[in-house]
GROMACS .gro file of C-alpha atoms in nm:
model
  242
    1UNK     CA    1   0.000   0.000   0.000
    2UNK     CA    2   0.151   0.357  -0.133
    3UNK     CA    3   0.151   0.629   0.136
    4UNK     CA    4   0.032   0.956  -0.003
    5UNK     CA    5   0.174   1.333   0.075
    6UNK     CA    6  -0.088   1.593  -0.033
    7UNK     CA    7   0.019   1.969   0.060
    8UNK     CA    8  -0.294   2.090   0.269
    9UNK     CA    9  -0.374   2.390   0.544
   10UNK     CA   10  -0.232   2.411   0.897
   11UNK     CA   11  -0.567   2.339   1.047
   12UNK     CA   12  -0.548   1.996   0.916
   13UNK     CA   13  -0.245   1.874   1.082
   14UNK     CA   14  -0.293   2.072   1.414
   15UNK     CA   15  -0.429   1.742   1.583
   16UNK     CA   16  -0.101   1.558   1.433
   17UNK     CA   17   0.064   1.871   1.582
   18UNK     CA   18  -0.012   1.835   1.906
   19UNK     CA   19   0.086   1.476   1.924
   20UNK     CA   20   0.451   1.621   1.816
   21UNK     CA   21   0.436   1.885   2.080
   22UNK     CA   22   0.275   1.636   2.369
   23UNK     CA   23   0.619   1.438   2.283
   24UNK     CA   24   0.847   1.685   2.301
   25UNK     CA   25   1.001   1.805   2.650
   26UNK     CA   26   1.151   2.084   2.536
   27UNK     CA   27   1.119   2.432   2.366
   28UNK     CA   28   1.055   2.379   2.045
   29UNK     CA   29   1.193   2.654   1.854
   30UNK     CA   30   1.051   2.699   1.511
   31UNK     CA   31   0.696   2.662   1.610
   32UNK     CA   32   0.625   2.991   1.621
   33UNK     CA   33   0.632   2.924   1.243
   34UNK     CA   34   0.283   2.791   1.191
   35UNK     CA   35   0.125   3.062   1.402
   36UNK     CA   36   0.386   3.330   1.202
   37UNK     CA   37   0.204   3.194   0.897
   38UNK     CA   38   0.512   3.138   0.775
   39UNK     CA   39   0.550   2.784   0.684
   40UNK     CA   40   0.393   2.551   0.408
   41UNK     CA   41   0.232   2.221   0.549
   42UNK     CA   42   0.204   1.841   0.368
   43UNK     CA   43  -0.029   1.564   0.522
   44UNK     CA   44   0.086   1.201   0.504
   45UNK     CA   45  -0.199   0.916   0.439
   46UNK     CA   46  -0.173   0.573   0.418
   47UNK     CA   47  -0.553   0.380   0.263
   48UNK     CA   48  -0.667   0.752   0.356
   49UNK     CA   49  -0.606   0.730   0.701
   50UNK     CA   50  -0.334   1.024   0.854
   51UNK     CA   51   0.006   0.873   0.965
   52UNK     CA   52   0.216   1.197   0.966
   53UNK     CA   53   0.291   1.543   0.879
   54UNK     CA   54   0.552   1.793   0.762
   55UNK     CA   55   0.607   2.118   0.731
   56UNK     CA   56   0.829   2.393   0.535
   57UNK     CA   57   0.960   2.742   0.551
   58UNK     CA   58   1.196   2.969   0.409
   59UNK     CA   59   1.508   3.040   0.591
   60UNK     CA   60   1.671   3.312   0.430
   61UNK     CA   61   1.346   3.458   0.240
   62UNK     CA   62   0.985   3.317   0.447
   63UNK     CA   63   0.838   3.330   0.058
   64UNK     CA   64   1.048   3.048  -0.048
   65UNK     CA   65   0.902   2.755   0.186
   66UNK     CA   66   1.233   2.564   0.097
   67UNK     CA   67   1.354   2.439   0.412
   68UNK     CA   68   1.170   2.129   0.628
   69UNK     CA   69   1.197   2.214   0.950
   70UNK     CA   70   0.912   1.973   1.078
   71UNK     CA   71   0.830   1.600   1.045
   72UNK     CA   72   0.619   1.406   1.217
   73UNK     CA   73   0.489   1.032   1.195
   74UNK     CA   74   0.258   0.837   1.435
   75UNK     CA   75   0.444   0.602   1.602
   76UNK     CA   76   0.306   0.269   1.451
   77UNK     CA   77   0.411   0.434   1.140
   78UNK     CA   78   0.793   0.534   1.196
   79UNK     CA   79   0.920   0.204   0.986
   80UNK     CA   80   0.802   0.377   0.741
   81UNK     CA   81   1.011   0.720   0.792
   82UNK     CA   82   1.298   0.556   0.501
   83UNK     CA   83   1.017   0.565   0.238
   84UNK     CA   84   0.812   0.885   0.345
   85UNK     CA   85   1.087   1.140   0.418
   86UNK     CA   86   1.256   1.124   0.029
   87UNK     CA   87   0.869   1.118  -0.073
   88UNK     CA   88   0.805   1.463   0.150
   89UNK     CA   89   1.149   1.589   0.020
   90UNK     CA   90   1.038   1.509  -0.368
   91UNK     CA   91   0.656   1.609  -0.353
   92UNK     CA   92   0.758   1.963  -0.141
   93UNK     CA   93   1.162   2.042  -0.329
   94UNK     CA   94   1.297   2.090  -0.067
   95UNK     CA   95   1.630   2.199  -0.020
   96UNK     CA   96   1.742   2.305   0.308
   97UNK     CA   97   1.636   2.219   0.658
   98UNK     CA   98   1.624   2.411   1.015
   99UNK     CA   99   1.631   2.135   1.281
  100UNK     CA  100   1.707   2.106   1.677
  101UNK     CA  101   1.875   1.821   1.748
  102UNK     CA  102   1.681   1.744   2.029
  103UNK     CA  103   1.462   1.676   1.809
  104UNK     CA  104   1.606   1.334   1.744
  105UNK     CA  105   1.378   1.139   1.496
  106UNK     CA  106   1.408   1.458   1.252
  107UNK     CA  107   1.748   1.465   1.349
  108UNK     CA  108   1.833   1.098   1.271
  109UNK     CA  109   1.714   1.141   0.926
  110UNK     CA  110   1.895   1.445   0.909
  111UNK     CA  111   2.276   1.220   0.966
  112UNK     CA  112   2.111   1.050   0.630
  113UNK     CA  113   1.969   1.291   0.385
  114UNK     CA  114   2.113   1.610   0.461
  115UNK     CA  115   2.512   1.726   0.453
  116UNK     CA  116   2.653   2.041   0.523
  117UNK     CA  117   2.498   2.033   0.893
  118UNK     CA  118   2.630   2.321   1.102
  119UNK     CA  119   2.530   2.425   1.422
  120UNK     CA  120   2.386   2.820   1.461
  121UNK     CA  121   2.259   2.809   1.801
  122UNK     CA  122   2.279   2.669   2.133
  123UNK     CA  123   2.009   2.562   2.302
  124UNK     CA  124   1.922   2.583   2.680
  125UNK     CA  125   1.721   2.429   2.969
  126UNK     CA  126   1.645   2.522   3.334
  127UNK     CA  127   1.870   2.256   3.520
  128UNK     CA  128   1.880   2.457   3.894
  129UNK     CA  129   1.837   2.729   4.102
  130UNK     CA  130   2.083   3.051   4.177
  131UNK     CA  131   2.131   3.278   4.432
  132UNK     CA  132   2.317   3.553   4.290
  133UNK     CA  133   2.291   3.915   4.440
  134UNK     CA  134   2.450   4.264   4.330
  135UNK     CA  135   2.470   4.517   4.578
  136UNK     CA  136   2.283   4.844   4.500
  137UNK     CA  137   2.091   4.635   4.221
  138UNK     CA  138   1.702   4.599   4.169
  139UNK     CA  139   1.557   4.361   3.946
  140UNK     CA  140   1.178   4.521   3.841
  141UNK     CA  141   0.938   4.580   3.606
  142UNK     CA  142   1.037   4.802   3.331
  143UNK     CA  143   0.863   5.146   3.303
  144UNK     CA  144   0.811   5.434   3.065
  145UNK     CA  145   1.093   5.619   3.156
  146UNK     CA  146   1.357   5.357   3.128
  147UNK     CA  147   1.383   5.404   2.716
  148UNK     CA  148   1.364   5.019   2.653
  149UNK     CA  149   1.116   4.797   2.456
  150UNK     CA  150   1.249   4.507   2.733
  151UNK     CA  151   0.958   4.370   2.991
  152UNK     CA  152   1.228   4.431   3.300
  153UNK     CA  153   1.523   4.589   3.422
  154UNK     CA  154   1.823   4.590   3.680
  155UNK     CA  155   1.839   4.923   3.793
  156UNK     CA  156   2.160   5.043   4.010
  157UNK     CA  157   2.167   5.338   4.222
  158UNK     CA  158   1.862   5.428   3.973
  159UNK     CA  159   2.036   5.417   3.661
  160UNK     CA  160   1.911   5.105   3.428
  161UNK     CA  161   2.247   4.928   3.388
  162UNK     CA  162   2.054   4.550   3.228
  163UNK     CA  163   1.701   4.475   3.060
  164UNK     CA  164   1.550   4.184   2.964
  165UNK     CA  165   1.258   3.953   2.852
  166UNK     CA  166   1.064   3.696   2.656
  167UNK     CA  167   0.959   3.574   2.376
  168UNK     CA  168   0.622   3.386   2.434
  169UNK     CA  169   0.572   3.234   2.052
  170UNK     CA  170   0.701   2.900   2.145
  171UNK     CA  171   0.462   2.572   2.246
  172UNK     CA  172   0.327   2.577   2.567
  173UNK     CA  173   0.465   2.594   2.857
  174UNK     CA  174   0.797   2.782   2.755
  175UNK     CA  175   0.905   3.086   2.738
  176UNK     CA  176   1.228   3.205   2.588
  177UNK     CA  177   1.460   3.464   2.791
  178UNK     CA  178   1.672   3.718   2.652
  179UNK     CA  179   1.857   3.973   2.793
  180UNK     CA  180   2.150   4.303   2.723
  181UNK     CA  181   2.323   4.426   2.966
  182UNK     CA  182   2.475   4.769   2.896
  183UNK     CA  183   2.816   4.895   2.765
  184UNK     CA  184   3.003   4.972   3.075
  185UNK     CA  185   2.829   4.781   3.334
  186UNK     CA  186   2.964   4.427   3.126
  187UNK     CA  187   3.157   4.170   3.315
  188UNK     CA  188   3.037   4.236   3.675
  189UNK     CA  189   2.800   3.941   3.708
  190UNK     CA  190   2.447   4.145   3.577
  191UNK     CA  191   2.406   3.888   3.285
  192UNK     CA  192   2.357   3.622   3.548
  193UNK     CA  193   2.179   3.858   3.772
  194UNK     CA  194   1.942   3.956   3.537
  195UNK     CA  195   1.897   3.550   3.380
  196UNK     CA  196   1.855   3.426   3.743
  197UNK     CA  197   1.589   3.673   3.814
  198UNK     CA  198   1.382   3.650   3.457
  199UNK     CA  199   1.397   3.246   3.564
  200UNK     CA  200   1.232   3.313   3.854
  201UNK     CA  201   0.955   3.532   3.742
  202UNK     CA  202   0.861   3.279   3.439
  203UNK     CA  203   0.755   3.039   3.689
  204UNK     CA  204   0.562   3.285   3.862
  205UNK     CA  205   0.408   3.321   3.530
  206UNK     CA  206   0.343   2.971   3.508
  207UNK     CA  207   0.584   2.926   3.252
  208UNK     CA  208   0.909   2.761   3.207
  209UNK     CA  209   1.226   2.967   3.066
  210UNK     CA  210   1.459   2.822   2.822
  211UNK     CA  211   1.711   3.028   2.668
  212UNK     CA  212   1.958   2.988   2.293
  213UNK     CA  213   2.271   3.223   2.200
  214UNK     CA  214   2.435   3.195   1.890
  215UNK     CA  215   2.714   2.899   1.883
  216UNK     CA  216   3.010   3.173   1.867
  217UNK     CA  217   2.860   3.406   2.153
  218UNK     CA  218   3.124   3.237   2.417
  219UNK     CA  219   3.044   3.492   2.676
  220UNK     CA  220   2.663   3.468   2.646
  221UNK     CA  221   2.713   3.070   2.703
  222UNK     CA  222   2.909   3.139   3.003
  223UNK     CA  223   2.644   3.370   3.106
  224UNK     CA  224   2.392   3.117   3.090
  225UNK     CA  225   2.575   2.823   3.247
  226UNK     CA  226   2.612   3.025   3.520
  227UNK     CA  227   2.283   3.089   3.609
  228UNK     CA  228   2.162   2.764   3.633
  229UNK     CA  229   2.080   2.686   3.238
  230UNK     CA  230   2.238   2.398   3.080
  231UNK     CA  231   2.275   2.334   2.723
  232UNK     CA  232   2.033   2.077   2.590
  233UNK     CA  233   2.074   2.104   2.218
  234UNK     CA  234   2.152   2.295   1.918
  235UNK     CA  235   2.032   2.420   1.615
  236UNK     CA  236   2.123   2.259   1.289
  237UNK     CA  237   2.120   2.335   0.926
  238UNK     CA  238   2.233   2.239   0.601
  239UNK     CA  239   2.117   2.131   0.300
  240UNK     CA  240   1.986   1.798   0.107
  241UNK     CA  241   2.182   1.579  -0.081
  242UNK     CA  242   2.117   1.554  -0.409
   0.00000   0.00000   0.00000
């Protein structure tokens, strides 16, 4: 019997979608995708039945839906992953692919289709708690006054040295922290600071923070480590082979 891969709207795979998400224990990065309206999606079908999903966007330019960065079978269906994945690849032309490799059954495939694969980003996880203080420092709410488009601040001796956030367009329950800390005031633990506290207040939010810095960013990594993250993947690209 001859699978079949028929391109079709997001609201037919969301069900299929939230069997992916339900098995995935992490932030998933790129699935703020779908609700970006940025990516293309394909609906797998065996006698009629749905076994599977994937999905496509454009890296480098969104209008080019060129680069998988989703794929999903049931699991009484993953024996066939060998014969649906070059079937997905043919039927969408795909060329590229985004991919965390926590993310292993994508990422599995990935070792045997793809080359090129690089790493961009890190990826991190809450692993434990911090206790980190900095005299003179506050850790609050950001306000009018403090010129920044940031959710909170560390303000010393009134002057807003660090600010920081998240992004909330990742699958339920995570939320991704960011942070700068300003020219001047580098290097004196208020990267940490600032982490430790936005960790704190994401569980208040009922919410747990994960966090990703570009593979190169050595003292952002550092940064993180050291306020209880710990890396638990990366993200991957690279291209198909022909």
């Amino acid at each position: 019997m001859q699978p079949e891969i028929t391109k079709t709207t997001q609201a037919e795979i969301e069900e299929l979608r939230k069997l992916l998400l339900a098995e995935i224990p992490f932030q998933f990065v790129y699935d703020k995708c779908h609700g970006a309206g940025w990516a293309d999606a394909y609906l797998f079908t065996l006698a009629g039945s749905p076994v599977g999903h994937g999905a496509l966007w454009g890296k480098d330019n969104r209008e080019n839906r060129d680069t998988v960065f989703e794929f999903y079978l049931l699991k009484p269906f993953r024996h066939l992953a060998d014969k649906l994945f070059p079937m997905f690849l043919k039927e969408s032309g795909a060329l590229f692919f985004n991919c965390q490799s926590n993310d292993t059954f994508l990422t599995k495939l990935l070792f045997e289709y793809a080359k090129d694969i690089n790493a961009e980003a890190i990826l991190f996880e809450d692993c434990f708690q911090t206790a980190f203080k900095v005299d003179g420092t506050v850790f609050r709410k950001s306000e009018i006054q403090d010129n920044t488009d940031s959710g909170y601040v560390l303000a010393q001796h009134g002057e807003v040295v660090a600010s920081g956030g998240y992004v909330w367009s990742y699958n339920y329950p995570y939320i991704d922290i960011y942070y700068e800390v300003k020219a001047g005031h580098r290097r004196k633990g208020l990267g940490s600071f600032i982490t430790q506290e936005l960790k704190k207040e994401a569980y208040r939010l009922n919410r747990i923070p994960s966090a990703r810095c570009h593979v190169d960013n050595k003292a952002s990594k550092a940064t993180l480590l050291k306020a209880g993250m710990r890396v638990c993947g990366h993200m991957l690209f690279g291209s198909f082979k022909s």
